[in-house]
Amino acid sequence: MFDSTVLEVALGLTFCFCSVSLIVSSVNEGISSFLKLRGKYLLGGLKTLLNDPTGSGLVLDLYNHARLNPGGSGRAPALEQLHGLPSYVEPRQFAVALIEVLQAAAGNPGTPGDLLAAIEHVPEGQLRDVLRNMYRRAGADAQRFETEVAYWFENAMDRLSGNYKRTMQWCALLVGFALAVLMNIDALHLFKVLWEHPALMRQIDTTQLLDAHSALNNLTATSLPIGWERPPFTYQGGVLGSNYHFSEFAQMAAGWAITASSTLFGSPFWFDMLQKITHLRGTGPKAA
């Protein structure tokens, strides 16, 4: 059985990391929504997939198609004049929209039998080769070709989703570090204090982590050693002075980095870990 001190320390650190991750996830989602990152990533992915870097050809036609962008006017002369960018496109809807756009560009809209002619109308290059090969694998069957296009798009979106997640992880790391500095959430200092005073966790209700708001309230009102004991800097007589030695800042920076790194695991990971430790803790003796 684990020593109770070990469990209290593990519970305190996990509680802190879960709270920070919840706050960072909420901030990340706000940043993504404000900057419309999902829509921009989708647009960039389609430009690459359809070999249309300027977005003035097939990509623009697709964004003017009701299946792919039902919120648009359908008559935007350029991507910059679109009213909003969709953040998600269902693979089959993309496939149907692409086929209809290709047929319309070839002058034979809605004519399944002329799919090959529509593909041949695509400018020579990798895209035409890919579409031609998919059409051949489908045995010149329009329904199977649509399925091939949907599968091709889905695979491309899986890769794009991986790129988006990596970007958001970097964003989480930066936001997490900023939060750790702002609130002085030093994981190393927290570990040291909890190891010496495990009974501090008796005053913490670990069931109150419901969302970012409750997590922030718990961090600011908790008895855990979080926050600045004194301001990091003072400004007197026109001179900016530090209230901490360089070695103290270096130690805190290491603790901030650990706290920020914890956000890379995501709040679901820490919430699940918190529940497991709480259950394990309940089967053993309480801290003295």
mmCIF file of C-alpha atoms in Angstrom:
data_model
loop_
_atom_site.group_PDB
_atom_site.id
_atom_site.type_symbol
_atom_site.label_atom_id
_atom_site.label_comp_id
_atom_site.label_asym_id
_atom_site.label_seq_id
_atom_site.Cartn_x
_atom_site.Cartn_y
_atom_site.Cartn_z
ATOM 1 C CA MET A 1 0.000 0.000 0.000
ATOM 2 C CA PHE A 2 1.249 3.467 -0.804
ATOM 3 C CA ASP A 3 2.320 5.683 2.042
ATOM 4 C CA SER A 4 -0.371 8.309 2.756
ATOM 5 C CA THR A 5 2.113 11.147 2.206
ATOM 6 C CA VAL A 6 2.832 9.903 -1.300
ATOM 7 C CA LEU A 7 -0.889 9.807 -2.073
ATOM 8 C CA GLU A 8 -1.467 13.297 -0.680
ATOM 9 C CA VAL A 9 1.398 14.708 -2.751
ATOM 10 C CA ALA A 10 0.183 12.899 -5.880
ATOM 11 C CA LEU A 11 -3.364 14.112 -5.257
ATOM 12 C CA GLY A 12 -2.257 17.707 -4.769
ATOM 13 C CA LEU A 13 -0.134 17.797 -7.903
ATOM 14 C CA THR A 14 -2.819 16.081 -9.980
ATOM 15 C CA PHE A 15 -5.482 18.449 -8.640
ATOM 16 C CA CYS A 16 -3.318 21.414 -9.604
ATOM 17 C CA PHE A 17 -2.467 20.055 -13.062
ATOM 18 C CA CYS A 18 -6.113 19.204 -13.746
ATOM 19 C CA SER A 19 -7.188 22.731 -12.760
ATOM 20 C CA VAL A 20 -4.545 24.344 -14.950
ATOM 21 C CA SER A 21 -5.427 22.078 -17.893
ATOM 22 C CA LEU A 22 -9.126 22.952 -17.605
ATOM 23 C CA ILE A 23 -8.359 26.675 -17.642
ATOM 24 C CA VAL A 24 -5.902 26.362 -20.538
ATOM 25 C CA SER A 25 -8.344 24.241 -22.560
ATOM 26 C CA SER A 26 -11.005 26.912 -22.163
ATOM 27 C CA VAL A 27 -8.588 29.688 -23.166
ATOM 28 C CA ASN A 28 -7.392 27.623 -26.138
ATOM 29 C CA GLU A 29 -10.947 27.097 -27.320
ATOM 30 C CA GLY A 30 -11.586 30.824 -27.041
ATOM 31 C CA ILE A 31 -8.465 31.630 -29.053
ATOM 32 C CA SER A 32 -9.402 29.067 -31.701
ATOM 33 C CA SER A 33 -12.934 30.451 -32.015
ATOM 34 C CA PHE A 34 -11.825 34.088 -32.079
ATOM 35 C CA LEU A 35 -9.189 33.472 -34.751
ATOM 36 C CA LYS A 36 -11.389 30.944 -36.622
ATOM 37 C CA LEU A 37 -8.437 28.551 -36.681
ATOM 38 C CA ARG A 38 -10.438 25.454 -37.607
ATOM 39 C CA GLY A 39 -11.908 27.132 -40.662
ATOM 40 C CA LYS A 40 -8.522 28.493 -41.699
ATOM 41 C CA TYR A 41 -6.872 25.100 -41.293
ATOM 42 C CA LEU A 42 -9.597 23.481 -43.376
ATOM 43 C CA LEU A 43 -9.141 26.094 -46.085
ATOM 44 C CA GLY A 44 -5.379 25.573 -46.109
ATOM 45 C CA GLY A 45 -5.848 21.812 -46.258
ATOM 46 C CA LEU A 46 -8.182 22.079 -49.248
ATOM 47 C CA LYS A 47 -5.745 24.363 -51.067
ATOM 48 C CA THR A 48 -3.055 21.713 -50.654
ATOM 49 C CA LEU A 49 -5.325 18.772 -51.436
ATOM 50 C CA LEU A 50 -6.706 20.319 -54.621
ATOM 51 C CA ASN A 51 -3.396 21.848 -55.715
ATOM 52 C CA ASP A 52 -4.910 25.328 -55.677
ATOM 53 C CA PRO A 53 -2.516 27.462 -53.566
ATOM 54 C CA THR A 54 -4.247 30.760 -54.387
ATOM 55 C CA GLY A 55 -7.723 29.387 -53.744
ATOM 56 C CA SER A 56 -9.031 31.004 -56.912
ATOM 57 C CA GLY A 57 -9.935 27.808 -58.775
ATOM 58 C CA LEU A 58 -11.533 24.615 -57.481
ATOM 59 C CA VAL A 59 -11.308 25.753 -53.868
ATOM 60 C CA LEU A 60 -13.305 28.926 -54.540
ATOM 61 C CA ASP A 61 -15.884 26.954 -56.523
ATOM 62 C CA LEU A 62 -16.255 24.513 -53.632
ATOM 63 C CA TYR A 63 -16.667 27.283 -51.076
ATOM 64 C CA ASN A 64 -19.396 28.720 -53.294
ATOM 65 C CA HIS A 65 -21.148 25.342 -53.277
ATOM 66 C CA ALA A 66 -24.080 24.950 -50.904
ATOM 67 C CA ARG A 67 -23.077 21.444 -49.830
ATOM 68 C CA LEU A 68 -19.664 22.527 -48.569
ATOM 69 C CA ASN A 69 -20.504 26.048 -47.399
ATOM 70 C CA PRO A 70 -24.261 26.335 -46.814
ATOM 71 C CA GLY A 71 -23.812 29.670 -45.048
ATOM 72 C CA GLY A 72 -22.235 31.357 -48.052
ATOM 73 C CA SER A 73 -23.912 33.361 -50.785
ATOM 74 C CA GLY A 74 -22.638 31.047 -53.520
ATOM 75 C CA ARG A 75 -21.437 34.013 -55.577
ATOM 76 C CA ALA A 76 -18.282 35.206 -53.806
ATOM 77 C CA PRO A 77 -15.739 36.347 -56.430
ATOM 78 C CA ALA A 78 -12.812 35.633 -54.050
ATOM 79 C CA LEU A 79 -12.160 33.767 -50.824
ATOM 80 C CA GLU A 80 -11.641 37.051 -48.985
ATOM 81 C CA GLN A 81 -15.262 37.963 -49.658
ATOM 82 C CA LEU A 82 -16.742 34.780 -48.227
ATOM 83 C CA HIS A 83 -19.054 35.246 -45.248
ATOM 84 C CA GLY A 84 -17.515 32.845 -42.742
ATOM 85 C CA LEU A 85 -15.529 29.687 -43.281
ATOM 86 C CA PRO A 86 -16.897 26.232 -42.415
ATOM 87 C CA SER A 87 -14.862 24.526 -39.706
ATOM 88 C CA TYR A 88 -15.894 20.991 -40.702
ATOM 89 C CA VAL A 89 -17.023 19.248 -43.875
ATOM 90 C CA GLU A 90 -18.507 15.764 -43.922
ATOM 91 C CA PRO A 91 -16.531 13.562 -46.379
ATOM 92 C CA ARG A 92 -19.516 12.511 -48.467
ATOM 93 C CA GLN A 93 -20.707 16.109 -48.791
ATOM 94 C CA PHE A 94 -17.242 17.069 -50.020
ATOM 95 C CA ALA A 95 -17.255 14.230 -52.540
ATOM 96 C CA VAL A 96 -20.658 15.195 -53.958
ATOM 97 C CA ALA A 97 -19.722 18.884 -54.057
ATOM 98 C CA LEU A 98 -16.407 18.195 -55.816
ATOM 99 C CA ILE A 99 -18.063 15.990 -58.438
ATOM 100 C CA GLU A 100 -20.738 18.600 -59.141
ATOM 101 C CA VAL A 101 -18.131 21.375 -59.353
ATOM 102 C CA LEU A 102 -16.021 19.312 -61.780
ATOM 103 C CA GLN A 103 -19.026 18.570 -63.945
ATOM 104 C CA ALA A 104 -20.116 22.204 -63.968
ATOM 105 C CA ALA A 105 -16.586 23.327 -64.931
ATOM 106 C CA ALA A 106 -16.603 20.850 -67.815
ATOM 107 C CA GLY A 107 -19.966 22.109 -69.027
ATOM 108 C CA ASN A 108 -21.925 18.961 -68.190
ATOM 109 C CA PRO A 109 -23.532 19.536 -64.775
ATOM 110 C CA GLY A 110 -25.472 16.618 -63.334
ATOM 111 C CA THR A 111 -24.405 14.121 -66.015
ATOM 112 C CA PRO A 112 -22.887 11.081 -64.245
ATOM 113 C CA GLY A 113 -21.837 9.430 -67.478
ATOM 114 C CA ASP A 114 -19.497 12.310 -68.277
ATOM 115 C CA LEU A 115 -17.448 12.037 -65.066
ATOM 116 C CA LEU A 116 -14.305 11.042 -66.925
ATOM 117 C CA ALA A 117 -14.679 14.036 -69.250
ATOM 118 C CA ALA A 118 -15.078 16.269 -66.202
ATOM 119 C CA ILE A 119 -11.903 14.814 -64.685
ATOM 120 C CA GLU A 120 -9.984 15.316 -67.921
ATOM 121 C CA HIS A 121 -11.040 18.951 -67.825
ATOM 122 C CA VAL A 122 -8.949 19.423 -64.665
ATOM 123 C CA PRO A 123 -5.590 21.085 -65.486
ATOM 124 C CA GLU A 124 -2.791 18.603 -66.001
ATOM 125 C CA GLY A 125 -0.998 17.685 -62.804
ATOM 126 C CA GLN A 126 -1.119 15.542 -59.692
ATOM 127 C CA LEU A 127 -4.775 16.266 -58.926
ATOM 128 C CA ARG A 128 -5.977 15.066 -62.316
ATOM 129 C CA ASP A 129 -3.854 11.920 -62.002
ATOM 130 C CA VAL A 130 -5.285 11.153 -58.572
ATOM 131 C CA LEU A 131 -8.886 11.668 -59.698
ATOM 132 C CA ARG A 132 -8.322 9.651 -62.862
ATOM 133 C CA ASN A 133 -6.853 6.742 -60.876
ATOM 134 C CA MET A 134 -9.743 6.821 -58.399
ATOM 135 C CA TYR A 135 -12.209 6.759 -61.278
ATOM 136 C CA ARG A 136 -10.476 3.730 -62.765
ATOM 137 C CA ARG A 137 -10.405 1.907 -59.425
ATOM 138 C CA ALA A 138 -14.117 2.595 -59.119
ATOM 139 C CA GLY A 139 -14.657 0.811 -62.459
ATOM 140 C CA ALA A 140 -16.184 3.954 -63.966
ATOM 141 C CA ASP A 141 -19.021 3.663 -61.443
ATOM 142 C CA ALA A 142 -20.205 7.083 -60.201
ATOM 143 C CA GLN A 143 -21.291 5.826 -56.770
ATOM 144 C CA ARG A 144 -18.013 4.018 -56.121
ATOM 145 C CA PHE A 145 -16.066 7.029 -57.376
ATOM 146 C CA GLU A 146 -17.924 9.201 -54.883
ATOM 147 C CA THR A 147 -16.935 6.766 -52.112
ATOM 148 C CA GLU A 148 -13.293 6.863 -53.257
ATOM 149 C CA VAL A 149 -13.273 10.671 -53.182
ATOM 150 C CA ALA A 150 -14.862 10.712 -49.717
ATOM 151 C CA TYR A 151 -12.237 8.264 -48.406
ATOM 152 C CA TRP A 152 -9.432 10.328 -49.981
ATOM 153 C CA PHE A 153 -10.754 13.481 -48.343
ATOM 154 C CA GLU A 154 -11.204 11.775 -44.969
ATOM 155 C CA ASN A 155 -7.577 10.608 -44.935
ATOM 156 C CA ALA A 156 -6.382 14.100 -45.810
ATOM 157 C CA MET A 157 -8.487 15.568 -42.991
ATOM 158 C CA ASP A 158 -7.021 13.069 -40.519
ATOM 159 C CA ARG A 159 -3.557 14.395 -41.324
ATOM 160 C CA LEU A 160 -4.813 17.963 -41.124
ATOM 161 C CA SER A 161 -6.391 17.236 -37.754
ATOM 162 C CA GLY A 162 -3.019 16.011 -36.496
ATOM 163 C CA ASN A 163 -1.389 19.272 -37.593
ATOM 164 C CA TYR A 164 -4.124 21.289 -35.915
ATOM 165 C CA LYS A 165 -3.732 19.365 -32.657
ATOM 166 C CA ARG A 166 0.009 19.941 -32.643
ATOM 167 C CA THR A 167 -0.550 23.660 -33.142
ATOM 168 C CA MET A 168 -3.032 23.765 -30.278
ATOM 169 C CA GLN A 169 -0.605 21.833 -28.063
ATOM 170 C CA TRP A 170 2.023 24.502 -28.614
ATOM 171 C CA CYS A 171 -0.606 27.113 -27.841
ATOM 172 C CA ALA A 172 -1.559 25.218 -24.667
ATOM 173 C CA LEU A 173 2.073 25.119 -23.621
ATOM 174 C CA LEU A 174 2.452 28.883 -24.036
ATOM 175 C CA VAL A 175 -0.847 29.683 -22.317
ATOM 176 C CA GLY A 176 -0.020 27.220 -19.542
ATOM 177 C CA PHE A 177 3.359 28.812 -18.941
ATOM 178 C CA ALA A 178 1.821 32.299 -18.893
ATOM 179 C CA LEU A 179 -0.799 31.124 -16.374
ATOM 180 C CA ALA A 180 1.875 29.436 -14.234
ATOM 181 C CA VAL A 181 3.904 32.661 -14.137
ATOM 182 C CA LEU A 182 0.891 34.898 -13.513
ATOM 183 C CA MET A 183 -0.361 32.793 -10.587
ATOM 184 C CA ASN A 184 3.087 31.466 -9.602
ATOM 185 C CA ILE A 185 2.026 27.828 -9.916
ATOM 186 C CA ASP A 186 5.426 26.296 -9.208
ATOM 187 C CA ALA A 187 5.151 22.497 -9.381
ATOM 188 C CA LEU A 188 8.492 21.978 -7.623
ATOM 189 C CA HIS A 189 7.558 24.264 -4.725
ATOM 190 C CA LEU A 190 4.134 22.629 -4.531
ATOM 191 C CA PHE A 191 5.738 19.180 -4.318
ATOM 192 C CA LYS A 192 8.110 20.299 -1.559
ATOM 193 C CA VAL A 193 5.409 21.894 0.590
ATOM 194 C CA LEU A 194 2.991 18.981 0.182
ATOM 195 C CA TRP A 195 5.719 16.505 1.074
ATOM 196 C CA GLU A 196 6.401 18.405 4.285
ATOM 197 C CA HIS A 197 2.738 19.187 5.044
ATOM 198 C CA PRO A 198 0.520 16.495 3.411
ATOM 199 C CA ALA A 199 -2.389 17.447 5.687
ATOM 200 C CA LEU A 200 -2.942 20.516 3.461
ATOM 201 C CA MET A 201 -4.911 18.284 1.108
ATOM 202 C CA ARG A 202 -7.543 17.689 3.802
ATOM 203 C CA GLN A 203 -8.946 21.141 3.077
ATOM 204 C CA ILE A 204 -9.242 20.555 -0.678
ATOM 205 C CA ASP A 205 -12.463 19.248 -2.210
ATOM 206 C CA THR A 206 -11.281 17.480 -5.346
ATOM 207 C CA THR A 207 -14.857 16.945 -6.579
ATOM 208 C CA GLN A 208 -15.366 20.630 -7.385
ATOM 209 C CA LEU A 209 -13.495 20.627 -10.705
ATOM 210 C CA LEU A 210 -16.412 21.010 -13.089
ATOM 211 C CA ASP A 211 -15.178 23.578 -15.587
ATOM 212 C CA ALA A 212 -12.595 26.319 -16.117
ATOM 213 C CA HIS A 213 -14.465 28.747 -13.837
ATOM 214 C CA SER A 214 -14.576 26.343 -10.900
ATOM 215 C CA ALA A 215 -10.945 25.378 -11.536
ATOM 216 C CA LEU A 216 -9.850 29.023 -11.371
ATOM 217 C CA ASN A 217 -11.852 29.549 -8.177
ATOM 218 C CA ASN A 218 -10.236 26.504 -6.606
ATOM 219 C CA LEU A 219 -6.740 27.651 -7.502
ATOM 220 C CA THR A 220 -7.252 31.172 -6.147
ATOM 221 C CA ALA A 221 -9.020 30.101 -2.936
ATOM 222 C CA THR A 222 -7.064 26.942 -2.174
ATOM 223 C CA SER A 223 -4.743 26.429 0.787
ATOM 224 C CA LEU A 224 -2.114 25.035 -1.568
ATOM 225 C CA PRO A 225 1.117 27.064 -1.921
ATOM 226 C CA ILE A 226 0.024 28.846 -5.084
ATOM 227 C CA GLY A 227 0.442 32.562 -5.743
ATOM 228 C CA TRP A 228 3.029 35.242 -5.091
ATOM 229 C CA GLU A 229 4.087 35.813 -1.493
ATOM 230 C CA ARG A 230 5.439 39.184 -2.545
ATOM 231 C CA PRO A 231 5.459 41.037 -5.875
ATOM 232 C CA PRO A 232 8.219 39.792 -8.181
ATOM 233 C CA PHE A 233 9.290 43.351 -8.979
ATOM 234 C CA THR A 234 9.120 46.774 -7.376
ATOM 235 C CA TYR A 235 9.393 50.155 -8.997
ATOM 236 C CA GLN A 236 10.735 52.905 -6.752
ATOM 237 C CA GLY A 237 12.459 56.139 -7.569
ATOM 238 C CA GLY A 238 12.421 55.380 -11.255
ATOM 239 C CA VAL A 239 14.301 52.108 -10.702
ATOM 240 C CA LEU A 240 12.877 48.638 -11.368
ATOM 241 C CA GLY A 241 14.096 46.171 -8.756
ATOM 242 C CA SER A 242 13.617 42.464 -8.218
ATOM 243 C CA ASN A 243 12.321 40.980 -4.981
ATOM 244 C CA TYR A 244 13.827 37.575 -5.772
ATOM 245 C CA HIS A 245 17.357 36.415 -6.430
ATOM 246 C CA PHE A 246 18.241 35.019 -9.846
ATOM 247 C CA SER A 247 18.573 31.516 -8.383
ATOM 248 C CA GLU A 248 15.039 31.764 -6.979
ATOM 249 C CA PHE A 249 13.681 32.830 -10.374
ATOM 250 C CA ALA A 250 15.546 29.940 -12.011
ATOM 251 C CA GLN A 251 13.984 27.428 -9.614
ATOM 252 C CA MET A 252 10.532 28.918 -10.109
ATOM 253 C CA ALA A 253 10.989 28.874 -13.895
ATOM 254 C CA ALA A 254 11.673 25.137 -13.745
ATOM 255 C CA GLY A 255 8.499 24.652 -11.704
ATOM 256 C CA TRP A 256 6.489 26.823 -14.110
ATOM 257 C CA ALA A 257 7.793 24.771 -17.041
ATOM 258 C CA ILE A 258 6.640 21.528 -15.377
ATOM 259 C CA THR A 259 3.214 23.028 -14.722
ATOM 260 C CA ALA A 260 2.939 24.235 -18.323
ATOM 261 C CA SER A 261 4.069 20.846 -19.666
ATOM 262 C CA SER A 262 1.261 19.141 -17.765
ATOM 263 C CA THR A 263 -1.268 20.812 -20.100
ATOM 264 C CA LEU A 264 0.037 18.725 -23.012
ATOM 265 C CA PHE A 265 -1.717 15.673 -21.531
ATOM 266 C CA GLY A 266 -5.078 17.434 -21.559
ATOM 267 C CA SER A 267 -7.664 17.876 -18.816
ATOM 268 C CA PRO A 268 -9.404 14.483 -19.431
ATOM 269 C CA PHE A 269 -6.147 12.676 -18.593
ATOM 270 C CA TRP A 270 -5.671 14.563 -15.318
ATOM 271 C CA PHE A 271 -9.349 14.283 -14.384
ATOM 272 C CA ASP A 272 -9.215 10.522 -14.826
ATOM 273 C CA MET A 273 -5.972 10.382 -12.837
ATOM 274 C CA LEU A 274 -7.549 12.507 -10.105
ATOM 275 C CA GLN A 275 -10.448 10.080 -9.760
ATOM 276 C CA LYS A 276 -8.125 7.080 -9.555
ATOM 277 C CA ILE A 277 -5.914 8.648 -6.878
ATOM 278 C CA THR A 278 -8.963 9.791 -4.901
ATOM 279 C CA HIS A 279 -10.341 6.250 -4.966
ATOM 280 C CA LEU A 280 -6.984 4.795 -3.951
ATOM 281 C CA ARG A 281 -6.642 7.374 -1.206
ATOM 282 C CA GLY A 282 -10.053 6.436 0.181
ATOM 283 C CA THR A 283 -8.939 2.842 0.735
ATOM 284 C CA GLY A 284 -5.917 3.819 2.863
ATOM 285 C CA PRO A 285 -5.191 5.809 6.010
ATOM 286 C CA LYS A 286 -5.564 9.575 6.013
ATOM 287 C CA ALA A 287 -2.549 11.832 6.305
ATOM 288 C CA ALA A 288 -1.557 12.641 9.882
#
